[in-house]
mmCIF file of C-alpha atoms and ligand atoms in Angstrom:
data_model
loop_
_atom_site.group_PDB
_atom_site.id
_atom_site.type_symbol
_atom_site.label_atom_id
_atom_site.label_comp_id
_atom_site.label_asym_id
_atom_site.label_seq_id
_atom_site.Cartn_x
_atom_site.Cartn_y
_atom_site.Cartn_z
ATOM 1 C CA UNK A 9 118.020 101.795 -50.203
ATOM 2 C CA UNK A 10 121.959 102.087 -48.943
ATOM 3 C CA UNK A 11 123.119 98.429 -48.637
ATOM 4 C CA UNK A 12 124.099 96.913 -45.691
ATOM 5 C CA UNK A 13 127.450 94.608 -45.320
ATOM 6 C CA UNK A 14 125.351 91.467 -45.991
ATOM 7 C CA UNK A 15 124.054 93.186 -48.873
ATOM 8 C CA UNK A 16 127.416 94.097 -49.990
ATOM 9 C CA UNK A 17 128.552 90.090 -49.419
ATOM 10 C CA UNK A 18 126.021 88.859 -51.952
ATOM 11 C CA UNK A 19 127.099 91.741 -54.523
ATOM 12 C CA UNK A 20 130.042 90.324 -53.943
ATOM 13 C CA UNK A 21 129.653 86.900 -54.501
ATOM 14 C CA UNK A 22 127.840 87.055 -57.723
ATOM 15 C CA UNK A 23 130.165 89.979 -58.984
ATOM 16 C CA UNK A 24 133.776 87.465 -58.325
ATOM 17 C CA UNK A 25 131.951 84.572 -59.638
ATOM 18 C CA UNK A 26 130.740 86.167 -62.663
ATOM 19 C CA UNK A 27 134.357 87.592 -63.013
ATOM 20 C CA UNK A 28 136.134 84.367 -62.267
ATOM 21 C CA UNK A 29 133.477 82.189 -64.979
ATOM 22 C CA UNK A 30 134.420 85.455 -67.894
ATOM 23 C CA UNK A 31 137.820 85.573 -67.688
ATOM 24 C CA UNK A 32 140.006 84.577 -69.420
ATOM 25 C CA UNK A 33 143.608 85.810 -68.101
ATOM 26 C CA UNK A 34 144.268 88.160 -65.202
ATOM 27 C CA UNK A 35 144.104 91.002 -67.891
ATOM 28 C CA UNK A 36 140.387 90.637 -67.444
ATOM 29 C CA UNK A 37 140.385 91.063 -63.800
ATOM 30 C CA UNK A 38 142.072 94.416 -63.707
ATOM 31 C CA UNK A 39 139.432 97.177 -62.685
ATOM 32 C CA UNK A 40 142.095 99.880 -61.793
ATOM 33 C CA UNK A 41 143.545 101.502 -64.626
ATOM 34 C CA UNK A 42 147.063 101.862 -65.616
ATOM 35 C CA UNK A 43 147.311 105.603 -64.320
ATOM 36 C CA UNK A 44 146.058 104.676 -61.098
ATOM 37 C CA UNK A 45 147.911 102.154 -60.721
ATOM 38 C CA UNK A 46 151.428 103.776 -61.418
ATOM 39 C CA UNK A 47 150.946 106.478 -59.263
ATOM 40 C CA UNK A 48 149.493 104.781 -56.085
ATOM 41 C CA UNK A 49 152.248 102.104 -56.326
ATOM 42 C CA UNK A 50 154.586 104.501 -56.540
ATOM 43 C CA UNK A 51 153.451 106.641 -53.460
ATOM 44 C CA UNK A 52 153.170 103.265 -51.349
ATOM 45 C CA UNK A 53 155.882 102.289 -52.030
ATOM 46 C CA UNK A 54 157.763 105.427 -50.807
ATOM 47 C CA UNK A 55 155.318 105.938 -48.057
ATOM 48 C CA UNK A 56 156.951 102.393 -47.107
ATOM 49 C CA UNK A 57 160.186 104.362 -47.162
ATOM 50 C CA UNK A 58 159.856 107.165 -45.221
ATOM 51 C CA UNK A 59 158.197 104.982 -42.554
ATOM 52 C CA UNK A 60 161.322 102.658 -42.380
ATOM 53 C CA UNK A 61 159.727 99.576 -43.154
ATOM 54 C CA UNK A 62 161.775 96.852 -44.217
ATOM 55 C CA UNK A 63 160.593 96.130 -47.732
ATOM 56 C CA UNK A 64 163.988 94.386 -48.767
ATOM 57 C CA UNK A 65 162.642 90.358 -50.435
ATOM 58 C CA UNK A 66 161.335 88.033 -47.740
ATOM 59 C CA UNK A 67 161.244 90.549 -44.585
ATOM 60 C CA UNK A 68 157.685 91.159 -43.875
ATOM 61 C CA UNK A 69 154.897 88.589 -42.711
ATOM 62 C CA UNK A 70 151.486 90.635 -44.527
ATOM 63 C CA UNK A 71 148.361 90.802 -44.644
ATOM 64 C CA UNK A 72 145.856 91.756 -46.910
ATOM 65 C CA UNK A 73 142.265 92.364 -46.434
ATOM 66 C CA UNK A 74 139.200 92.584 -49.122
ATOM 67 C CA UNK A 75 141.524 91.073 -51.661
ATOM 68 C CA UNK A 76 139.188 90.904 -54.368
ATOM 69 C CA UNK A 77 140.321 90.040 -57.846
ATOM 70 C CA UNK A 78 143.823 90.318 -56.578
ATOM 71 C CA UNK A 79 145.575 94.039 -57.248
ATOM 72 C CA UNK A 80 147.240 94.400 -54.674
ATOM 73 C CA UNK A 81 148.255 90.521 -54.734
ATOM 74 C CA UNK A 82 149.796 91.197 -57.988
ATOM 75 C CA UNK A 83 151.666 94.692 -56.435
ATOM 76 C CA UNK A 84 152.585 92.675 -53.104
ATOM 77 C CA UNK A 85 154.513 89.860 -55.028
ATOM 78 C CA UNK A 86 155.788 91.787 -57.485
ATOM 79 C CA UNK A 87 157.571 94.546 -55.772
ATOM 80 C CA UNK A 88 157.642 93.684 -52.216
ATOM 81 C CA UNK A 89 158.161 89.914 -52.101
ATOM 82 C CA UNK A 90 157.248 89.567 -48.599
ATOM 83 C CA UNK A 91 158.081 86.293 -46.236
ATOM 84 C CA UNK A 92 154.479 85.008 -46.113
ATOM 85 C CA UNK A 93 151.526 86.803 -47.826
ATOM 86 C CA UNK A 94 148.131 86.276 -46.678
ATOM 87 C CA UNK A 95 145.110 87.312 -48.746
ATOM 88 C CA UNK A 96 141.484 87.313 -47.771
ATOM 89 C CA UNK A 97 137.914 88.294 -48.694
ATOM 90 C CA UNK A 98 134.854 87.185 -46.884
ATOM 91 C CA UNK A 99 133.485 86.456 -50.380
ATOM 92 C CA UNK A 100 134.133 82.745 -50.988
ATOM 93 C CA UNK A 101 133.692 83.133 -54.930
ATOM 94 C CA UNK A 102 136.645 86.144 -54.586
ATOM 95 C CA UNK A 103 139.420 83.527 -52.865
ATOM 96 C CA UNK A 104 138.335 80.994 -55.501
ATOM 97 C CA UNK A 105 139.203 83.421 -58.028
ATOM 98 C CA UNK A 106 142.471 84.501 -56.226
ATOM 99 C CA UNK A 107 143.518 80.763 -55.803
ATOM 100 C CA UNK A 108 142.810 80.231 -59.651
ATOM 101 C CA UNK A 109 144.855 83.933 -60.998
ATOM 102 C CA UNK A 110 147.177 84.161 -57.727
ATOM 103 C CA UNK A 111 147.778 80.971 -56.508
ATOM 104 C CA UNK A 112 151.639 79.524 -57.296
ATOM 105 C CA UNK A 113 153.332 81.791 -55.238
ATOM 106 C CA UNK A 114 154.541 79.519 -52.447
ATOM 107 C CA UNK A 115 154.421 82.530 -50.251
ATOM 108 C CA UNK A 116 151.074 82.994 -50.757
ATOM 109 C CA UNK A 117 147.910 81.963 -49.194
ATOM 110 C CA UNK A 118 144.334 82.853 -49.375
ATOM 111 C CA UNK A 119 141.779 82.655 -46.779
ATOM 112 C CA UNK A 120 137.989 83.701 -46.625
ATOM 113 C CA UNK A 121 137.894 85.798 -43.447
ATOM 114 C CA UNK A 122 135.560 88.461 -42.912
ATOM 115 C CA UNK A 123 137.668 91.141 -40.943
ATOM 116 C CA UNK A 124 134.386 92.569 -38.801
ATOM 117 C CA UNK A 125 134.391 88.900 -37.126
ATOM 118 C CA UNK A 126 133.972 88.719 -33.528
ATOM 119 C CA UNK A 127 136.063 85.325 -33.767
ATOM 120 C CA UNK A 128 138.226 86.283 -36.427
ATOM 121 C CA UNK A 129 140.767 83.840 -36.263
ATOM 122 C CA UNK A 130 144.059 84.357 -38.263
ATOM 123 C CA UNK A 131 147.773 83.576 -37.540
ATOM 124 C CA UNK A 132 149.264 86.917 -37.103
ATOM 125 C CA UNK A 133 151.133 89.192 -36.324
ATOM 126 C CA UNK A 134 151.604 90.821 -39.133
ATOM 127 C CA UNK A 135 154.239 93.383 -39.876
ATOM 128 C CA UNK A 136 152.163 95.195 -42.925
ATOM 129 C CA UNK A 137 148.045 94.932 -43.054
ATOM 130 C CA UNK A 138 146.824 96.092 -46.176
ATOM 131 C CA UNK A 139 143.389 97.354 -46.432
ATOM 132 C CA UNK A 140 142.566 99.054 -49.322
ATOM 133 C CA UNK A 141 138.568 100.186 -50.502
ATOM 134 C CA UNK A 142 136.974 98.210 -47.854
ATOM 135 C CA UNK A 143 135.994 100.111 -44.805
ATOM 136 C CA UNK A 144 133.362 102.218 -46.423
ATOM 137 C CA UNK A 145 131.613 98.718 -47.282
ATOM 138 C CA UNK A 146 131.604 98.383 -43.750
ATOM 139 C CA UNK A 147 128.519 100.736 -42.731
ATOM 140 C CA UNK A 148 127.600 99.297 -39.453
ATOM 141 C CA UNK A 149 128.906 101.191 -36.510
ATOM 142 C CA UNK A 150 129.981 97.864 -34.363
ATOM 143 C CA UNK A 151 130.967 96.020 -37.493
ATOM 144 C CA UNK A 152 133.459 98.658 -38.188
ATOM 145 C CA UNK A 153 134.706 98.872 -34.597
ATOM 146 C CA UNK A 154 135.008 95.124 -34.576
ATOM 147 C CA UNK A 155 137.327 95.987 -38.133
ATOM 148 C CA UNK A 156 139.481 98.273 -36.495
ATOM 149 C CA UNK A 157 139.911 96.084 -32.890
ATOM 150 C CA UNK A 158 140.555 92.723 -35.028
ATOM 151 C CA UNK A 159 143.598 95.067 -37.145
ATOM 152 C CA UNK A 160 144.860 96.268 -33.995
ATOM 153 C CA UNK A 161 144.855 92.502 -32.736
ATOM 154 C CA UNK A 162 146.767 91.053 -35.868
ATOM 155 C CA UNK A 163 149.074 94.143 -35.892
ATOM 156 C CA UNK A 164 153.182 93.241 -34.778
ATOM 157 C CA UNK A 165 154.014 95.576 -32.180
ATOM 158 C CA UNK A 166 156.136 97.731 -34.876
ATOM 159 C CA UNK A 167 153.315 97.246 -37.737
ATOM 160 C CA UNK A 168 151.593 99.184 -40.337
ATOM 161 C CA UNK A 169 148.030 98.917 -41.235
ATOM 162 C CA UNK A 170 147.791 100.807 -44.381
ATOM 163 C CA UNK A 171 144.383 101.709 -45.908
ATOM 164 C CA UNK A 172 143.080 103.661 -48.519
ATOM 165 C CA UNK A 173 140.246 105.968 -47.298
ATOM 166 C CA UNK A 174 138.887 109.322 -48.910
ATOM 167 C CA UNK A 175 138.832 111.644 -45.561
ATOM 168 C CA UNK A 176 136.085 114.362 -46.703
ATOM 169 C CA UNK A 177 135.381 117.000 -44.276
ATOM 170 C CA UNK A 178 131.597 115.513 -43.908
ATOM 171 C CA UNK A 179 130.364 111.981 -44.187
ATOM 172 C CA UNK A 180 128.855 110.940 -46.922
ATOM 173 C CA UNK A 181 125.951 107.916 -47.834
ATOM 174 C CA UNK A 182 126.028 106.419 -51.081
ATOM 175 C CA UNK A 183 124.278 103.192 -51.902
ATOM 176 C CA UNK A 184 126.879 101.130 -51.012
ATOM 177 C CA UNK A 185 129.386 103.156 -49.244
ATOM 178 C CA UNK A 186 129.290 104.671 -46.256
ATOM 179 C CA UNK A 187 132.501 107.490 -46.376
ATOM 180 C CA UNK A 188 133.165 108.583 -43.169
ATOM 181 C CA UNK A 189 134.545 112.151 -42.615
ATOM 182 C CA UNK A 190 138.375 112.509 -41.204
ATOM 183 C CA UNK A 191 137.274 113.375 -37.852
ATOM 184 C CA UNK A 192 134.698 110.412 -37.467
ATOM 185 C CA UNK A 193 137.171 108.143 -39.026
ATOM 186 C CA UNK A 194 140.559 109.429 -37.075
ATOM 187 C CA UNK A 195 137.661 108.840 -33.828
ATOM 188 C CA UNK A 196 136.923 105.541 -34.169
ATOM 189 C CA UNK A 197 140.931 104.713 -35.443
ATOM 190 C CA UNK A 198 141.957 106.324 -31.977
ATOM 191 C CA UNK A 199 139.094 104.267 -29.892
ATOM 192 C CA UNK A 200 140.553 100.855 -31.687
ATOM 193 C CA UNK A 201 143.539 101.645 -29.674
ATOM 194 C CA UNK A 202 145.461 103.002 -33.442
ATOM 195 C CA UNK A 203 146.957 106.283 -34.363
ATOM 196 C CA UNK A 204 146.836 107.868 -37.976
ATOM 197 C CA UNK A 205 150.936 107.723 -38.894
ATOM 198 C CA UNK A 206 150.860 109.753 -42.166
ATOM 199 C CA UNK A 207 148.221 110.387 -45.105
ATOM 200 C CA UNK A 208 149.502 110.745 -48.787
ATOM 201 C CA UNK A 209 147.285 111.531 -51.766
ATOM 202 C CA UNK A 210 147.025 108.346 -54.233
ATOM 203 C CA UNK A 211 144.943 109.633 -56.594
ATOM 204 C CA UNK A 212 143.959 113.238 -57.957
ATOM 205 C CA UNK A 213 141.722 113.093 -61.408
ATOM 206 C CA UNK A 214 142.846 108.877 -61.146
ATOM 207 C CA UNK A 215 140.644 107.708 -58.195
ATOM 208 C CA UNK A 216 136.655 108.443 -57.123
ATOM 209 C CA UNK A 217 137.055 111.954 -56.021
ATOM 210 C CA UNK A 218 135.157 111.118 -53.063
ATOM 211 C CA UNK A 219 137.794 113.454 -50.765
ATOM 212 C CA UNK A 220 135.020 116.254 -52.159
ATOM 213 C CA UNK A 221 132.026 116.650 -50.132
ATOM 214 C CA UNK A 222 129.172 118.056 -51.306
ATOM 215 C CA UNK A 223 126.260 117.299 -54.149
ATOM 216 C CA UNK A 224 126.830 114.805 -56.356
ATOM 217 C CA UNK A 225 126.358 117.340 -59.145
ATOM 218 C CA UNK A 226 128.836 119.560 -57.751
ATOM 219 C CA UNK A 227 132.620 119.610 -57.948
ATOM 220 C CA UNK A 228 132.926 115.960 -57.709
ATOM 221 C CA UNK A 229 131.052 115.405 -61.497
ATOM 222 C CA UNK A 230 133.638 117.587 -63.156
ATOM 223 C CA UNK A 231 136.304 115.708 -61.533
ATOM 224 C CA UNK A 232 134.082 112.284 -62.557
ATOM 225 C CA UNK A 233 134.455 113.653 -66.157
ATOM 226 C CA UNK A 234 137.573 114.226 -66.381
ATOM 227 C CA UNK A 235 138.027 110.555 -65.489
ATOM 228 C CA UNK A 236 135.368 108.855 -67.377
ATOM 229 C CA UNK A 237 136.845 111.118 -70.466
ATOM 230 C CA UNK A 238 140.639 110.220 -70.004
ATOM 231 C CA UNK A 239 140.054 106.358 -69.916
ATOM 232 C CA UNK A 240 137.747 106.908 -72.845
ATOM 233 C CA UNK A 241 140.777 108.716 -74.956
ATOM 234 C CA UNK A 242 143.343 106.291 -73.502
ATOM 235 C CA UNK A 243 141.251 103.213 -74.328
ATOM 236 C CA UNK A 244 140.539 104.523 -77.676
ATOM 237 C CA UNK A 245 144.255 105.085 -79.371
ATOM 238 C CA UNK A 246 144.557 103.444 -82.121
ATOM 239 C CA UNK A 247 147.943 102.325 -81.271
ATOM 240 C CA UNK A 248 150.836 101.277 -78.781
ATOM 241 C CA UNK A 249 152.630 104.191 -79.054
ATOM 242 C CA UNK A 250 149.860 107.158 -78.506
ATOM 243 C CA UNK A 251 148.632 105.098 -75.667
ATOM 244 C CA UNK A 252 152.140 105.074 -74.021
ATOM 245 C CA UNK A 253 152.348 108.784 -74.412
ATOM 246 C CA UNK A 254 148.783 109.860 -73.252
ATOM 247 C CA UNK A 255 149.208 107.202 -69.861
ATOM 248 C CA UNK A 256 152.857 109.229 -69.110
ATOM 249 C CA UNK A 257 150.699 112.518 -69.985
ATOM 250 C CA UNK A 258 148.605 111.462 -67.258
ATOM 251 C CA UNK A 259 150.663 110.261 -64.678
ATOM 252 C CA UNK A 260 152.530 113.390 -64.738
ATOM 253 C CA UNK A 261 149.803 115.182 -64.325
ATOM 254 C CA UNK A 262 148.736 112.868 -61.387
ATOM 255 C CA UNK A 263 151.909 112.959 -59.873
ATOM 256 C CA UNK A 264 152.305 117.418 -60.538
ATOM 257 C CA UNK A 265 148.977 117.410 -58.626
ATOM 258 C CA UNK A 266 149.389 115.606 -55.810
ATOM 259 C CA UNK A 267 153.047 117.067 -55.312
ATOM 260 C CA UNK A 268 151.392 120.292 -55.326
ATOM 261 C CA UNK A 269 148.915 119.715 -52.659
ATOM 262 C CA UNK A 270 150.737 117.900 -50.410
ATOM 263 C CA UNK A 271 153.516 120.960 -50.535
ATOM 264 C CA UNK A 272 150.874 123.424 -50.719
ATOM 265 C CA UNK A 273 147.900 122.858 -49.475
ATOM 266 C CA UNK A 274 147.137 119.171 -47.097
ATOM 267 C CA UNK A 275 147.271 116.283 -48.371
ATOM 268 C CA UNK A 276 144.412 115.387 -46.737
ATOM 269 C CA UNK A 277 142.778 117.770 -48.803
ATOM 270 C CA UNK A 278 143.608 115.704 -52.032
ATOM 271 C CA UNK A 279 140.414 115.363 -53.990
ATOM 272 C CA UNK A 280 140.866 111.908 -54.369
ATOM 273 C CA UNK A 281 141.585 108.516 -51.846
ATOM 274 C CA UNK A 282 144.666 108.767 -49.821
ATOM 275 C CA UNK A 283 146.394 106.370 -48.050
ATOM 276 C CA UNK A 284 146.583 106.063 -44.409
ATOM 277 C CA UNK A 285 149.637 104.595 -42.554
ATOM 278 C CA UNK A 286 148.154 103.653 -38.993
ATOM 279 C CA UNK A 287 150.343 102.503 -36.078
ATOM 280 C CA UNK A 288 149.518 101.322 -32.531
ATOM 281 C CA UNK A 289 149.183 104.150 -30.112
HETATM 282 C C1 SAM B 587 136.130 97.359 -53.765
HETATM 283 S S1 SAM B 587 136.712 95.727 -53.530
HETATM 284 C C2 SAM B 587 138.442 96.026 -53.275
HETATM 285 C C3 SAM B 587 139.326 94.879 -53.710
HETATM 286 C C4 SAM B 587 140.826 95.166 -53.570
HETATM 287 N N1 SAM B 587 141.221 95.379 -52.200
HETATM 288 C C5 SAM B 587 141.221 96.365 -54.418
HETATM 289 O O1 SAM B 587 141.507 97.434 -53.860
HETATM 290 O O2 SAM B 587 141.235 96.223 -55.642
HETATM 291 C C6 SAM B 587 136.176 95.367 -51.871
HETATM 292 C C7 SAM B 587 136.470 93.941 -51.438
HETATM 293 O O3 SAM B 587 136.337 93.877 -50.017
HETATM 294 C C8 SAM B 587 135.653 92.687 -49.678
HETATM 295 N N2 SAM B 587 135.022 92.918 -48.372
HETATM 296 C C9 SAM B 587 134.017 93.759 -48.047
HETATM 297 N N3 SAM B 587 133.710 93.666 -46.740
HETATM 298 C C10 SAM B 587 134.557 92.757 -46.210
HETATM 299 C C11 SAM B 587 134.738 92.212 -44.905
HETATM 300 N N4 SAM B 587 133.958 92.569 -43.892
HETATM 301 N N5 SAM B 587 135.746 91.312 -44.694
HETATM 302 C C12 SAM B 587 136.524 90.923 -45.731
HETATM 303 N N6 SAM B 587 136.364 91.362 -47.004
HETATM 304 C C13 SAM B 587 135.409 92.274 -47.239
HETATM 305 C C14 SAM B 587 134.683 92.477 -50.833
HETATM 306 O O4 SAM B 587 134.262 91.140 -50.927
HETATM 307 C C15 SAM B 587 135.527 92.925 -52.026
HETATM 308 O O5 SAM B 587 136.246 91.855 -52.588
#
């Protein structure tokens, strides 16, 4: 039975808790991999670029939605440093975990919020909303309008909302995601009063490949191979060394791919999740 977003909060709440109780360093927390991670750093942070944001050390007031266990906490005040950096999750377990792992920063604050609120109420504007894999939690029609109109609200009148989608040609249902198709998604951005900026390619073996419509035993398995069986070989060197080798190995190859179909081909057409700079219209 596909889950609904209150099913999805309770998954939630017992999956943060039980990570919160295991852990026992941030180490533990980390679901993304180290490939991943390189390369969709890397393209944010030129996407960032070539949009002229200010990214220089206390410039931007942001936001982040569905933080979770805290990645893109850890990215955020690593690399951009912003002036104030808000982080929530409607999960209450996930911002007990994030005050716990992410919580000395003194520009950072954490906040249960659940951004499909009808009285959503956070300080904004915010020069850079983050949302990254949790719209397709978000089945309900209305829920995810409410989403988009409560961005649009905390948006600064220059802003960026960035958020990692998938954009197949055709929707897709999965038990607990709903991945809507570019045009349904680009729809519903351009009824919220927002307009799709740019889309880069994040991921091309590295991230779900669910930018691939179609059967489950289809295309999209070979690409889930290919990822299941590179984490296996990476996570199973025997030493320092070969593991630093096989992760560059990788990201090159992530980073060959990706250049090749965004020259090439679309990068909307990347197999994997892209990222999505949207703007006010
Ligand atoms: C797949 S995790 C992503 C976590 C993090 N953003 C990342 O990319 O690693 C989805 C997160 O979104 C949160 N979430 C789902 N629906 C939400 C909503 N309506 N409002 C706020 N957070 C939500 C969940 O509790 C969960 O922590």
């Amino acid at each position: 039975m596909p889950m609904t977003q209150d099913d999805i909060h309770a998954h939630y709440e017992r999956d943060w808790t039980r990570r919160n109780d295991a852990a026992r360093s941030t180490a533990d927390l980390v679901y993304s991999g180290p490939v991943q991670d390189a390369v969709a750093f890397e393209v944010y942070r030129t996407l960032l670029a070539d949009l002229g944001v200010r990214t220089e050390a206390g410039a931007l007031d942001l936001l982040d939605v569905g933080s979770g266990s805290g990645r893109w906490i850890r990215f955020f005040q690593e690399t951009l440093r912003p002036r104030q950096l808000v982080g929530t999750d409607f999960s209450a377990a996930a911002i007990e975990l994030l005050e716990r792992w992410h919580g000395d920063a003194a520009n950072t604050r954490f906040r249960v919020a659940d951004i499909t609120a009808a009285d959503l109420d956070l300080e904004g504007p915010f020069d850079l909303i983050n949302v990254a894999n949790v719209l397709f939690h978000v089945p309900e029609p209305d829920k995810f309008a409410r989403a988009l109109a409560n961005l649009h609200r905390l948006l600064a009148p220059n802003g960026v909302v960035m958020i990692t989608e998938f954009l197949p040609r055709a929707t897709m249902r999965t038990d607990w995601m709903l991945v809507r198709s570019r045009y349904e998604f680009e729809a519903a951005i351009k009824a919220a009063g927002l307009r799709i900026s740019a889309v880069r390619g994040i991921g091309f073996f590295g991230t779900d490949p669910m930018g691939i419509d179609g059967p489950d035993d289809g295309v999209r398995h070979q690409f889930c191979q290919v990822r299941a069986q590179t984490r296996r070989i990476i996570g199973g060197c025997a030493d320092d060394a070969s593991r630093r080798v096989l992760t560059e190995l990788m990201i090159n190859i992530e980073r060959a791919a990706l250049a090749y179909v965004s020259e090439r081909v679309a990068p909307v057409d990347t197999p994997g999740q892209k990222l999505v700079a949207l703007r006010r219209r």
